[in-house]
């Protein structure tokens, strides 16, 4: 089971690292929403949408993009960026759309299960100062 | 449906360099975008670059992670190790040559044995579904022969085209229009035989049941593709051509598919003919008969139920039990068995006959006596090759260990820098695999030369389809190469796995004394085995040369001989006598021909006949029995150079109307009368004395007529004029070089008798060597194996002592520093080598003694070494040990104490 979301919340910052399991979901969703994008654009978009809460490690983004390409979920080609620079653009494939649906459904089941365990916040309040 | 992910990964592995360049470009783009974004936020250029670098993080890690994703990291690592191993081997050419050379020789031997055993033992007939083919055998798994009517009953009781019957293989005389006659391998087959094999002719058609009706066999034949190509160029050109087979016109109606050579995989048949042509073509092949009455057999074997001459193959479709054939078989043979039983008087014999049973055995490759005979040889060769490879691996392992020991500091450094144990062990394994791969290539090249040579040596005269390069051969070669090379690397890898980095860096190699002791014992055993094999090889050679040098009792070099078959060439009783006379006249007319005459069986010609002979002295009645005989022309015995001890030769007057005479060999005289003083004695074919009895007129010196090994033969000769037998053996005594005369004689005979095929033109000396072919091949094989064993033992001694020198280099350096001269150091190591050699010689001597005492140490070779061959073998073992320790001793003498002590 690869679908795992691990948060590493730093004491100094509110930003969280996104690890691999969720990264596929985020990248596929981003490409589904915005169409073809280069690596920088994908990273930037995820950070913007999460209002800079999710910090995308560049060291994992590009190997993840290659992995998604090898899985046949995204396609890639050279293009020109809005700044008129040569860039590699990634686009969702039909298989990628199917995979996105699977990943979203799985995430929803997982988050619902986690929420169910956490339960109503009124029943249990974390101690102040922790 | 897209490509599977493993395929894309494999594709990415191939373009991994391109992908790395792509990542570099993407990272550069990413960095520039971050810088631009930072500058838009108001940072200075330097701040923007710094912030972008921080945000982008460690790009080296990204590149490594990307590289792992783009390829297979394990393969990358192995390729890197492979390059390193190749570089290391290039730096040590002597070590690399030894490793690759020995592995190459071992692998070539393994591949050669595989190719030979595959061709002889494992190959199936090239027909559809060969696993469905079965042969009918007796209880001892020997194919049974049946008469034609039994075969037909069996065919009637089984579905169409399931029963295939065929006669023995025989040579026929074949003549194309206006061409000289030649000899060909022919086989009579039932009409359903070839269709039953489910083969498709490459041109024309197969023989059919319609061609094979008794008494009206169609004069047709199908031929093999190889024969059609040789005679007519193409398969299509052969169809419709007319041949004369044993002087009968025969039309070729079809050409068989490529590689199909008959009902077994060893012999290649040129021409297949319907069984109904047995009598018209006078083909009287192997048969067995049972008759207790005096009725003459019908010469047409197709009509004679007493003559069994057809072997039977049955196709049992997949999924159908073999037992299903038995009821039909029992029904088919019952009339035959009942007939036999009715002719037997003894109740015990009748009961035995009733209990006869037959087996239906799988025969996907048909049945071949030669293949069965090779079975033991194949096992012996396989055992030898496995032993050879094990010895090779043991020796190479020792050499690799020495090499690894000398790299102990490098290993220590690697481990100290964080390389894991597996990673370090892998270096030795990969290096061995590189040697194994190179050895496999070398082995393949050597096998290309060794396979035909080994086939000629071990299987002379067989036209085998030998495939050196094929999928199964490559799989075997690569598998054996990898197993052998990994086997070589096991001990060095084990040593590395126990290496402590700090101790290694300190210069210590570890190991302990046990491996050395085990290694020395192994080397001594190798030497002992090599000494024994050398002794066996020498004694075989000695025995062979003494047999070849022995006087055979006839002239060796100046008598040219040939075999021929007047019956196959269509001569009958009336035309044979003039033919023999023409042959004599033709030969006498040639310059350089001293004498010429003929015999029925000849000398070392593979045929013999015998009859029961009775003495005419009642006291010698117990000496009666079957003795070998030959029917010869009046000058034959002089022509072949036999020596007359007493009496006279045959004369022209010993004709059909003259009293019957006989000339006997001394061995016959001794066996029959107990003396050689037998001139005038009488003997006969009948129990009672008759007018047909023969009088001894001459006694010959002993001669090896049947086998070159024999010093004597108990046999007698009768004049052909009194026996009337066919001549089938021509002997010509020449005054000049037989090699030069051979062509002239062959041409002269072809001109006078174009329809008569003379085969196997050889001098009697060549016949002796041909007769000893198996012994010569065996002796050569023993010599090769003994040579290889000695070579391996030499390398074994070298490896063991090199190991010792490497372990003791500090001690040797200290001794050198304390004043020991290089020659003294060298003598020390040589002394070790000589001690090993002595232990090996003692062990070898013990093994030789066991052989002399009759203990079956080697069951394949029957050779008993004498004191000279044993002494020679012991000396060879000792010399091998000295040769093996020469290089380690030289190395010990060159140790530089200053450099060695400074390095610590």
PDB file of C-alpha atoms in Angstrom, chain A residues 15 38-40 43-44 47 58-59 61-63 65-67 69-72 76 78 81-83 85-88 90, chain B residues 3-5 8-9 12 15 19 22-23 25-27 29-30 32-34 36-37 41 55-57 62 65-66 69-70:
ATOM      1  CA  UNK A  15       5.398  24.018   6.086  1.00  0.00           C
ATOM      2  CA  UNK A  38       6.869  22.092 -16.661  1.00  0.00           C
ATOM      3  CA  UNK A  39       8.455  20.824 -13.431  1.00  0.00           C
ATOM      4  CA  UNK A  40       8.874  24.263 -11.948  1.00  0.00           C
ATOM      5  CA  UNK A  43       6.022  22.597  -7.928  1.00  0.00           C
ATOM      6  CA  UNK A  44       4.956  26.204  -7.827  1.00  0.00           C
ATOM      7  CA  UNK A  47       2.810  25.326  -3.179  1.00  0.00           C
ATOM      8  CA  UNK A  58      12.821  19.281  -5.756  1.00  0.00           C
ATOM      9  CA  UNK A  59      14.977  16.181  -5.204  1.00  0.00           C
ATOM     10  CA  UNK A  61       9.866  15.875  -7.899  1.00  0.00           C
ATOM     11  CA  UNK A  62      11.924  15.086 -10.990  1.00  0.00           C
ATOM     12  CA  UNK A  63      12.533  11.364 -10.215  1.00  0.00           C
ATOM     13  CA  UNK A  65       7.934  12.750 -12.810  1.00  0.00           C
ATOM     14  CA  UNK A  66      10.159  10.200 -14.555  1.00  0.00           C
ATOM     15  CA  UNK A  67       8.485   7.391 -12.615  1.00  0.00           C
ATOM     16  CA  UNK A  69       6.221   8.791 -17.203  1.00  0.00           C
ATOM     17  CA  UNK A  70       7.509   5.207 -17.013  1.00  0.00           C
ATOM     18  CA  UNK A  71       4.130   4.148 -15.618  1.00  0.00           C
ATOM     19  CA  UNK A  72       2.507   5.709 -18.663  1.00  0.00           C
ATOM     20  CA  UNK A  76       6.375  14.741 -21.891  1.00  0.00           C
ATOM     21  CA  UNK A  78       9.937  19.973 -25.041  1.00  0.00           C
ATOM     22  CA  UNK A  81       7.857  28.565 -21.237  1.00  0.00           C
ATOM     23  CA  UNK A  82       6.035  31.874 -20.718  1.00  0.00           C
ATOM     24  CA  UNK A  83       9.514  33.417 -20.239  1.00  0.00           C
ATOM     25  CA  UNK A  85      12.807  29.481 -22.342  1.00  0.00           C
ATOM     26  CA  UNK A  86      13.062  25.898 -23.505  1.00  0.00           C
ATOM     27  CA  UNK A  87      11.344  23.677 -20.922  1.00  0.00           C
ATOM     28  CA  UNK A  88      10.092  20.139 -20.571  1.00  0.00           C
ATOM     29  CA  UNK A  90       4.351  17.189 -18.747  1.00  0.00           C
TER      30      UNK A  90
ATOM     31  CA  UNK B   3       3.561  -0.121 -23.072  1.00  0.00           C
ATOM     32  CA  UNK B   4       4.197  -1.899 -19.766  1.00  0.00           C
ATOM     33  CA  UNK B   5       6.219   0.073 -17.243  1.00  0.00           C
ATOM     34  CA  UNK B   8       9.549   1.878 -20.604  1.00  0.00           C
ATOM     35  CA  UNK B   9      12.134   1.406 -17.832  1.00  0.00           C
ATOM     36  CA  UNK B  12      14.966   4.523 -20.375  1.00  0.00           C
ATOM     37  CA  UNK B  15      18.803   6.226 -23.114  1.00  0.00           C
ATOM     38  CA  UNK B  19      17.790  11.402 -19.613  1.00  0.00           C
ATOM     39  CA  UNK B  22      17.453  16.209 -19.817  1.00  0.00           C
ATOM     40  CA  UNK B  23      17.418  16.434 -16.023  1.00  0.00           C
ATOM     41  CA  UNK B  25      18.474  21.073 -18.433  1.00  0.00           C
ATOM     42  CA  UNK B  26      15.299  20.872 -16.373  1.00  0.00           C
ATOM     43  CA  UNK B  27      17.157  21.675 -13.165  1.00  0.00           C
ATOM     44  CA  UNK B  29      15.457  25.865 -16.053  1.00  0.00           C
ATOM     45  CA  UNK B  30      14.023  25.353 -12.563  1.00  0.00           C
ATOM     46  CA  UNK B  32      16.546  30.194 -13.486  1.00  0.00           C
ATOM     47  CA  UNK B  33      12.791  30.397 -12.845  1.00  0.00           C
ATOM     48  CA  UNK B  34      13.430  30.518  -9.100  1.00  0.00           C
ATOM     49  CA  UNK B  36      13.620  35.245 -11.748  1.00  0.00           C
ATOM     50  CA  UNK B  37      10.860  34.814  -9.192  1.00  0.00           C
ATOM     51  CA  UNK B  41      10.172  39.823  -5.232  1.00  0.00           C
ATOM     52  CA  UNK B  55      15.346  26.203  -2.405  1.00  0.00           C
ATOM     53  CA  UNK B  56      16.568  23.840  -5.100  1.00  0.00           C
ATOM     54  CA  UNK B  57      18.554  21.866  -2.512  1.00  0.00           C
ATOM     55  CA  UNK B  62      18.474  14.666  -7.146  1.00  0.00           C
ATOM     56  CA  UNK B  65      17.908   9.611  -7.365  1.00  0.00           C
ATOM     57  CA  UNK B  66      16.986  10.363 -10.986  1.00  0.00           C
ATOM     58  CA  UNK B  69      14.965   5.822 -11.477  1.00  0.00           C
ATOM     59  CA  UNK B  70      16.208   6.053 -15.067  1.00  0.00           C
TER      60      UNK B  70
END
